[in-house]
């Protein structure tokens, strides 16, 4: 007999007929001998309607009262579904988050789960009852027992957390689409279903706007090794499995506020090649990395910062034994990059450094938690360690530092993030391409803005002060790139730092930084809200030269200029003009042959 947790979203229970259809599906699984817990969202657009009512009363509703109001939506769903199951002769009981024992922080509208007391769940399951649970809600640990809600994606989070607490065989997420697709089918109808995806890949895709699963749910699945499957509510198709590596017993206390960082990794087998003052035009990155790929040189980090006039810089890292070859390729291709432009070849500089190390913090809990990167930067600054390159993803922050500082950096970060030990190599081994294709999916984010700070003094602690300031304003930063080009102003070496935030946070970020510009002695702050971030994700790109080149070439063919580049081991992201975002997504999806003949229809 298997223990199964199922979750049905708002459209799946959006009418009496749909609730009855869900009840039949649940009953069939129960009659097959399974113990079933069902987590449901509010019916259809109920939550939107409740929010509208609140705003008719108040322009700025009290967050506690909003939790009280919004939690009622799920209570309607659970009671109706429980009744529908009882009508079919299936014993069932509906329970709110509080009755289930979902204990959370006392943070209204965005609470995280501390623990789930499973005693009552176990009692009802032993009696053969299906338990229908209100997703999205819990109760605070304080003596006042406040009703709390978990924020966006809360029902996904509730379901996976319950599966972890009960040590369920699997957690099934039922939704409008047949599973997890290679990209957004509303933009690319030829998007195809993935049979499986790793939790690391899904964390990147979920954070990049694949709305099928919320990153918090994937984080719990990864941390507790919960097998997760995403299926259509309307068919019996197998869906997409999200796989996680087995984990040893992990405490279920502080379930969702466990360590944000669970590893400090380092790699001393790194060399950096930087090309400075190359033309800022479409095709430059494609030519450079295309040539590197033809020589079968594998590239690790790639960063391209914001343009300076009509030129830009690109820096990348390779293994030490490939450094001489990579530098020779860069020097040989430099004249072709300048051909047909007014760029003076004498301005182009190719620099290399073999005395570097890459140090990385990683953890699924980093998503949506402002201040993690700032803590890393501050810790390195406090140890007197200067950061030479920064590259970020949703679940990793990597810094290139001097190799002589590596041991000190490791000790510092392990201490700050309470990590017992650090693995030697931050770059995993190459995977079998048959099991792990180089690219699983392509994502588009149209809701970010780019900020650039010019002429930041190049000294330990500057990045820490900038990003700590933003963290104090509760502003989450996504991409962070520090330029390779140094400019001496008034005898001080400076660099530019560029980063992206949610569009809604751009003005607050600009104001916060402007208030500190004179104190920190940096220059102009530029804001560009009209950007799009296009990303490819795939664990199979590790040890597969040419993936970045193919990505960049797809954009170059359509004369789409790349404004920023950042990478992790399993993700490459490019910032392009917002008006070209959808076109870029389609081109990149096609370049990696991810489409098919069948078209997926997504309900409105």
CSV table of N, CA and C in Angstrom, one decimal, residues 469-591:
chain,number,residue,atom,x,y,z
A,469,UNK,N,22.7,46.7,1.1
A,469,UNK,CA,21.8,47.8,1.1
A,469,UNK,C,20.5,47.4,0.4
A,470,UNK,N,20.6,46.7,-0.7
A,470,UNK,CA,19.3,46.2,-1.4
A,470,UNK,C,18.6,45.2,-0.6
A,471,UNK,N,19.4,44.3,0.1
A,471,UNK,CA,18.8,43.3,0.9
A,471,UNK,C,18.0,43.9,2.1
A,472,UNK,N,18.5,45.0,2.6
A,472,UNK,CA,17.8,45.6,3.7
A,472,UNK,C,16.5,46.2,3.3
A,473,UNK,N,16.4,46.5,2.0
A,473,UNK,CA,15.1,47.0,1.4
A,473,UNK,C,14.2,45.9,0.9
A,474,UNK,N,14.7,44.6,1.2
A,474,UNK,CA,13.9,43.4,0.9
A,474,UNK,C,13.8,43.3,-0.7
A,475,UNK,N,14.8,43.7,-1.4
A,475,UNK,CA,14.9,43.6,-2.8
A,475,UNK,C,15.7,42.4,-3.2
A,476,UNK,N,15.1,41.4,-3.9
A,476,UNK,CA,15.8,40.3,-4.4
A,476,UNK,C,16.5,40.6,-5.7
A,477,UNK,N,17.8,40.2,-5.8
A,477,UNK,CA,18.6,40.5,-7.0
A,477,UNK,C,18.8,39.1,-7.7
A,478,UNK,N,18.7,39.2,-9.0
A,478,UNK,CA,18.8,38.0,-9.8
A,478,UNK,C,20.2,37.9,-10.4
A,479,UNK,N,20.4,38.3,-11.6
A,479,UNK,CA,21.7,38.3,-12.2
A,479,UNK,C,22.6,39.4,-11.6
A,480,UNK,N,23.9,39.1,-11.4
A,480,UNK,CA,24.9,40.0,-10.9
A,480,UNK,C,26.1,39.9,-11.8
A,481,UNK,N,26.6,40.9,-12.4
A,481,UNK,CA,27.8,40.9,-13.2
A,481,UNK,C,28.7,42.0,-12.9
A,482,UNK,N,30.0,41.7,-12.6
A,482,UNK,CA,31.0,42.8,-12.4
A,482,UNK,C,31.9,42.8,-13.6
A,483,UNK,N,32.1,44.0,-14.2
A,483,UNK,CA,32.8,44.1,-15.4
A,483,UNK,C,34.3,43.8,-15.2
A,484,UNK,N,35.0,43.4,-16.3
A,484,UNK,CA,36.4,43.0,-16.2
A,484,UNK,C,37.3,44.3,-16.4
A,485,UNK,N,36.7,45.3,-17.1
A,485,UNK,CA,37.5,46.5,-17.4
A,485,UNK,C,37.7,47.4,-16.2
A,486,UNK,N,38.9,47.7,-15.9
A,486,UNK,CA,39.2,48.7,-14.9
A,486,UNK,C,39.4,50.1,-15.4
A,487,UNK,N,38.9,51.1,-14.8
A,487,UNK,CA,39.1,52.5,-15.2
A,487,UNK,C,39.6,53.2,-14.0
A,488,UNK,N,40.7,54.0,-14.2
A,488,UNK,CA,41.2,54.7,-13.0
A,488,UNK,C,40.7,56.1,-13.1
A,489,UNK,N,39.9,56.5,-12.0
A,489,UNK,CA,39.4,57.8,-11.9
A,489,UNK,C,39.9,58.5,-10.6
A,490,UNK,N,40.5,59.6,-10.8
A,490,UNK,CA,41.1,60.3,-9.6
A,490,UNK,C,42.0,59.4,-8.8
A,491,UNK,N,42.8,58.6,-9.5
A,491,UNK,CA,43.7,57.7,-8.9
A,491,UNK,C,43.2,56.4,-8.3
A,492,UNK,N,41.8,56.2,-8.5
A,492,UNK,CA,41.2,55.0,-7.9
A,492,UNK,C,40.7,54.1,-9.0
A,493,UNK,N,41.1,52.8,-8.9
A,493,UNK,CA,40.7,51.8,-9.8
A,493,UNK,C,39.2,51.6,-9.6
A,494,UNK,N,38.4,51.6,-10.7
A,494,UNK,CA,36.9,51.3,-10.6
A,494,UNK,C,36.5,50.3,-11.7
A,495,UNK,N,35.4,49.7,-11.4
A,495,UNK,CA,34.7,48.8,-12.3
A,495,UNK,C,33.2,49.1,-12.3
A,496,UNK,N,32.5,48.7,-13.3
A,496,UNK,CA,31.0,48.8,-13.4
A,496,UNK,C,30.4,47.5,-12.8
A,497,UNK,N,29.3,47.6,-12.1
A,497,UNK,CA,28.5,46.5,-11.7
A,497,UNK,C,27.1,46.6,-12.2
A,498,UNK,N,26.6,45.5,-12.8
A,498,UNK,CA,25.3,45.5,-13.4
A,498,UNK,C,24.5,44.3,-12.7
A,499,UNK,N,23.2,44.5,-12.6
A,499,UNK,CA,22.4,43.4,-12.0
A,499,UNK,C,21.0,43.6,-12.4
A,500,UNK,N,20.2,42.6,-12.2
A,500,UNK,CA,18.7,42.7,-12.5
A,500,UNK,C,17.9,42.4,-11.3
A,501,UNK,N,16.7,43.1,-11.3
A,501,UNK,CA,15.7,42.9,-10.2
A,501,UNK,C,14.4,42.9,-10.8
A,502,UNK,N,13.4,42.5,-10.1
A,502,UNK,CA,12.0,42.6,-10.6
A,502,UNK,C,11.7,44.0,-11.0
A,503,UNK,N,10.9,44.2,-12.1
A,503,UNK,CA,10.6,45.5,-12.5
A,503,UNK,C,10.0,46.4,-11.4
A,504,UNK,N,9.1,45.8,-10.6
A,504,UNK,CA,8.5,46.5,-9.6
A,504,UNK,C,9.4,47.0,-8.5
A,505,UNK,N,10.6,46.5,-8.4
A,505,UNK,CA,11.6,46.9,-7.4
A,505,UNK,C,12.7,47.9,-8.0
A,506,UNK,N,12.6,48.1,-9.3
A,506,UNK,CA,13.7,48.9,-9.9
A,506,UNK,C,13.8,50.3,-9.4
A,507,UNK,N,12.7,51.0,-9.2
A,507,UNK,CA,12.8,52.4,-8.7
A,507,UNK,C,13.2,52.4,-7.3
A,508,UNK,N,12.7,51.5,-6.5
A,508,UNK,CA,13.2,51.4,-5.1
A,508,UNK,C,14.7,51.1,-5.0
A,509,UNK,N,15.2,50.3,-5.9
A,509,UNK,CA,16.6,50.0,-5.9
A,509,UNK,C,17.4,51.2,-6.3
A,510,UNK,N,16.9,51.9,-7.3
A,510,UNK,CA,17.6,53.1,-7.8
A,510,UNK,C,17.7,54.2,-6.6
A,511,UNK,N,16.6,54.4,-6.0
A,511,UNK,CA,16.5,55.4,-4.9
A,511,UNK,C,17.5,55.0,-3.7
A,512,UNK,N,17.4,53.7,-3.4
A,512,UNK,CA,18.3,53.3,-2.3
A,512,UNK,C,19.8,53.5,-2.6
A,513,UNK,N,20.1,53.1,-3.8
A,513,UNK,CA,21.5,53.3,-4.2
A,513,UNK,C,21.9,54.7,-4.4
A,514,UNK,N,21.0,55.6,-4.9
A,514,UNK,CA,21.3,57.0,-5.0
A,514,UNK,C,21.6,57.6,-3.7
A,515,UNK,N,20.9,57.2,-2.7
A,515,UNK,CA,21.1,57.7,-1.3
A,515,UNK,C,22.5,57.4,-0.8
A,516,UNK,N,23.2,56.4,-1.4
A,516,UNK,CA,24.5,56.0,-0.9
A,516,UNK,C,25.6,56.3,-1.9
A,517,UNK,N,25.3,56.9,-3.0
A,517,UNK,CA,26.3,57.1,-4.1
A,517,UNK,C,27.5,57.9,-3.6
A,518,UNK,N,27.2,59.0,-3.0
A,518,UNK,CA,28.3,59.9,-2.5
A,518,UNK,C,29.1,59.2,-1.5
A,519,UNK,N,28.5,58.6,-0.5
A,519,UNK,CA,29.2,57.9,0.5
A,519,UNK,C,30.1,56.8,0.0
A,520,UNK,N,29.6,56.0,-1.0
A,520,UNK,CA,30.4,54.9,-1.5
A,520,UNK,C,31.2,55.3,-2.7
A,521,UNK,N,31.1,56.5,-3.1
A,521,UNK,CA,31.9,57.1,-4.2
A,521,UNK,C,31.8,56.4,-5.5
A,522,UNK,N,30.6,56.0,-5.9
A,522,UNK,CA,30.5,55.5,-7.2
A,522,UNK,C,29.7,56.5,-8.1
A,523,UNK,N,29.7,56.1,-9.4
A,523,UNK,CA,29.1,57.1,-10.4
A,523,UNK,C,27.7,56.9,-10.7
A,524,UNK,N,27.3,57.1,-11.9
A,524,UNK,CA,25.9,57.2,-12.4
A,524,UNK,C,25.2,55.8,-12.2
A,525,UNK,N,23.9,55.9,-11.9
A,525,UNK,CA,23.1,54.7,-11.8
A,525,UNK,C,22.2,54.7,-13.0
A,526,UNK,N,22.2,53.7,-13.9
A,526,UNK,CA,21.4,53.6,-15.0
A,526,UNK,C,20.3,52.5,-14.8
A,527,UNK,N,19.1,52.7,-15.3
A,527,UNK,CA,18.0,51.8,-15.1
A,527,UNK,C,17.4,51.5,-16.5
A,528,UNK,N,17.3,50.3,-16.9
A,528,UNK,CA,16.6,49.9,-18.1
A,528,UNK,C,15.5,48.8,-17.8
A,529,UNK,N,14.3,49.3,-17.8
A,529,UNK,CA,13.2,48.3,-17.5
A,529,UNK,C,12.8,47.5,-18.7
A,530,UNK,N,13.3,47.9,-19.9
A,530,UNK,CA,12.8,47.2,-21.2
A,530,UNK,C,13.7,46.1,-21.6
A,531,UNK,N,13.9,45.1,-20.7
A,531,UNK,CA,14.8,44.0,-21.0
A,531,UNK,C,14.0,42.7,-21.0
A,532,UNK,N,14.6,41.6,-21.5
A,532,UNK,CA,14.1,40.3,-21.4
A,532,UNK,C,15.3,39.4,-21.1
A,533,UNK,N,15.0,38.4,-20.2
A,533,UNK,CA,16.1,37.4,-19.9
A,533,UNK,C,15.7,36.1,-20.6
A,534,UNK,N,16.5,35.6,-21.5
A,534,UNK,CA,16.3,34.3,-22.1
A,534,UNK,C,17.4,33.3,-21.5
A,535,UNK,N,16.9,32.1,-21.1
A,535,UNK,CA,17.8,31.2,-20.5
A,535,UNK,C,17.6,29.8,-21.0
A,536,UNK,N,18.7,29.1,-21.1
A,536,UNK,CA,18.7,27.6,-21.4
A,536,UNK,C,19.1,26.9,-20.1
A,537,UNK,N,18.5,25.8,-19.8
A,537,UNK,CA,18.8,25.0,-18.6
A,537,UNK,C,19.0,23.5,-19.0
A,538,UNK,N,20.0,22.9,-18.5
A,538,UNK,CA,20.2,21.4,-18.8
A,538,UNK,C,21.5,20.9,-18.1
A,539,UNK,N,21.3,19.9,-17.3
A,539,UNK,CA,22.5,19.3,-16.6
A,539,UNK,C,23.5,18.7,-17.6
A,540,UNK,N,23.0,18.4,-18.8
A,540,UNK,CA,23.9,17.7,-19.8
A,540,UNK,C,24.8,18.7,-20.5
A,541,UNK,N,24.7,20.0,-20.2
A,541,UNK,CA,25.7,20.9,-20.8
A,541,UNK,C,27.0,20.9,-20.2
A,542,UNK,N,27.1,20.2,-19.0
A,542,UNK,CA,28.4,20.1,-18.3
A,542,UNK,C,29.3,19.2,-19.2
A,543,UNK,N,30.5,19.7,-19.5
A,543,UNK,CA,31.4,18.9,-20.3
A,543,UNK,C,31.0,18.7,-21.8
A,544,UNK,N,30.1,19.6,-22.3
A,544,UNK,CA,29.6,19.5,-23.7
A,544,UNK,C,29.9,20.8,-24.4
A,545,UNK,N,31.1,21.0,-24.9
A,545,UNK,CA,31.5,22.2,-25.6
A,545,UNK,C,30.6,22.6,-26.7
A,546,UNK,N,30.3,23.8,-26.9
A,546,UNK,CA,29.5,24.3,-28.1
A,546,UNK,C,28.1,24.6,-27.7
A,547,UNK,N,27.6,24.4,-26.5
A,547,UNK,CA,26.2,24.7,-26.1
A,547,UNK,C,26.0,26.2,-26.1
A,548,UNK,N,27.0,26.9,-25.5
A,548,UNK,CA,26.9,28.4,-25.4
A,548,UNK,C,26.9,29.0,-26.8
A,549,UNK,N,27.8,28.4,-27.7
A,549,UNK,CA,28.0,29.0,-29.0
A,549,UNK,C,26.7,28.8,-29.8
A,550,UNK,N,26.0,27.7,-29.7
A,550,UNK,CA,24.8,27.5,-30.4
A,550,UNK,C,23.7,28.4,-29.9
A,551,UNK,N,23.6,28.7,-28.6
A,551,UNK,CA,22.7,29.6,-28.1
A,551,UNK,C,23.0,31.0,-28.6
A,552,UNK,N,24.2,31.5,-28.6
A,552,UNK,CA,24.6,32.8,-29.0
A,552,UNK,C,24.4,33.0,-30.6
A,553,UNK,N,24.6,31.9,-31.3
A,553,UNK,CA,24.5,31.9,-32.8
A,553,UNK,C,23.0,32.1,-33.1
A,554,UNK,N,22.1,31.4,-32.4
A,554,UNK,CA,20.7,31.6,-32.7
A,554,UNK,C,20.2,33.0,-32.6
A,555,UNK,N,20.8,33.7,-31.6
A,555,UNK,CA,20.4,35.2,-31.4
A,555,UNK,C,21.1,36.0,-32.5
A,556,UNK,N,22.4,35.7,-32.8
A,556,UNK,CA,23.1,36.5,-33.8
A,556,UNK,C,22.5,36.4,-35.2
A,557,UNK,N,21.9,35.2,-35.5
A,557,UNK,CA,21.3,35.0,-36.9
A,557,UNK,C,20.2,36.0,-37.1
A,558,UNK,N,19.5,36.3,-36.0
A,558,UNK,CA,18.3,37.3,-36.0
A,558,UNK,C,18.8,38.7,-35.7
A,559,UNK,N,20.1,38.9,-35.6
A,559,UNK,CA,20.7,40.2,-35.2
A,559,UNK,C,20.1,40.7,-33.9
A,560,UNK,N,20.0,39.8,-32.9
A,560,UNK,CA,19.6,40.2,-31.6
A,560,UNK,C,20.8,40.4,-30.7
A,561,UNK,N,21.0,41.6,-30.3
A,561,UNK,CA,22.2,41.9,-29.5
A,561,UNK,C,22.1,41.5,-28.1
A,562,UNK,N,23.2,40.9,-27.5
A,562,UNK,CA,23.2,40.4,-26.2
A,562,UNK,C,23.7,41.5,-25.3
A,563,UNK,N,22.9,41.9,-24.2
A,563,UNK,CA,23.3,43.0,-23.4
A,563,UNK,C,24.1,42.5,-22.1
A,564,UNK,N,23.8,41.3,-21.7
A,564,UNK,CA,24.5,40.7,-20.5
A,564,UNK,C,24.5,39.2,-20.7
A,565,UNK,N,25.5,38.5,-20.2
A,565,UNK,CA,25.6,37.1,-20.1
A,565,UNK,C,26.0,36.7,-18.7
A,566,UNK,N,25.4,35.6,-18.2
A,566,UNK,CA,25.8,35.0,-17.0
A,566,UNK,C,25.5,33.5,-17.0
A,567,UNK,N,26.3,32.7,-16.3
A,567,UNK,CA,26.2,31.3,-16.4
A,567,UNK,C,26.4,30.6,-15.1
A,568,UNK,N,25.8,29.4,-15.0
A,568,UNK,CA,26.2,28.5,-13.9
A,568,UNK,C,26.5,27.2,-14.7
A,569,UNK,N,26.7,26.1,-13.9
A,569,UNK,CA,27.1,24.8,-14.6
A,569,UNK,C,26.0,24.3,-15.5
A,570,UNK,N,24.7,24.6,-15.1
A,570,UNK,CA,23.6,24.0,-15.9
A,570,UNK,C,22.6,25.1,-16.4
A,571,UNK,N,23.1,26.3,-16.5
A,571,UNK,CA,22.2,27.4,-17.0
A,571,UNK,C,23.1,28.5,-17.7
A,572,UNK,N,22.6,29.0,-18.8
A,572,UNK,CA,23.2,30.1,-19.5
A,572,UNK,C,22.0,31.1,-19.7
A,573,UNK,N,22.2,32.4,-19.2
A,573,UNK,CA,21.2,33.4,-19.4
A,573,UNK,C,21.8,34.6,-20.2
A,574,UNK,N,20.9,35.1,-21.0
A,574,UNK,CA,21.3,36.3,-21.8
A,574,UNK,C,20.2,37.4,-21.6
A,575,UNK,N,20.6,38.6,-21.4
A,575,UNK,CA,19.7,39.7,-21.4
A,575,UNK,C,19.7,40.3,-22.8
A,576,UNK,N,18.5,40.5,-23.4
A,576,UNK,CA,18.3,41.0,-24.7
A,576,UNK,C,17.2,42.1,-24.6
A,577,UNK,N,17.0,42.9,-25.7
A,577,UNK,CA,15.9,43.9,-25.6
A,577,UNK,C,14.6,43.3,-25.4
A,578,UNK,N,13.7,43.9,-24.6
A,578,UNK,CA,12.4,43.3,-24.3
A,578,UNK,C,11.6,43.1,-25.6
A,579,UNK,N,11.7,43.9,-26.6
A,579,UNK,CA,10.9,43.8,-27.8
A,579,UNK,C,11.3,42.5,-28.6
A,580,UNK,N,12.5,42.0,-28.3
A,580,UNK,CA,13.0,40.8,-29.0
A,580,UNK,C,12.9,39.5,-28.2
A,581,UNK,N,12.3,39.6,-27.0
A,581,UNK,CA,12.4,38.5,-26.0
A,581,UNK,C,11.7,37.3,-26.6
A,582,UNK,N,10.4,37.4,-27.1
A,582,UNK,CA,9.7,36.3,-27.5
A,582,UNK,C,10.3,35.7,-28.8
A,583,UNK,N,10.8,36.5,-29.7
A,583,UNK,CA,11.5,36.0,-30.9
A,583,UNK,C,12.8,35.2,-30.5
A,584,UNK,N,13.5,35.7,-29.5
A,584,UNK,CA,14.7,35.1,-29.0
A,584,UNK,C,14.3,33.7,-28.4
A,585,UNK,N,13.3,33.6,-27.7
A,585,UNK,CA,12.8,32.3,-27.1
A,585,UNK,C,12.6,31.3,-28.2
A,586,UNK,N,11.8,31.7,-29.2
A,586,UNK,CA,11.5,30.8,-30.3
A,586,UNK,C,12.7,30.3,-31.0
A,587,UNK,N,13.6,31.3,-31.3
A,587,UNK,CA,14.8,30.9,-32.0
A,587,UNK,C,15.7,29.9,-31.3
A,588,UNK,N,15.9,30.2,-30.0
A,588,UNK,CA,16.7,29.3,-29.2
A,588,UNK,C,16.1,27.9,-29.0
A,589,UNK,N,14.8,27.9,-28.8
A,589,UNK,CA,14.1,26.6,-28.7
A,589,UNK,C,14.3,25.8,-30.0
A,590,UNK,N,14.2,26.5,-31.1
A,590,UNK,CA,14.4,25.8,-32.4
A,590,UNK,C,15.8,25.3,-32.6
A,591,UNK,N,16.8,26.2,-32.1
A,591,UNK,CA,18.2,25.9,-32.3
A,591,UNK,C,18.6,24.6,-31.6
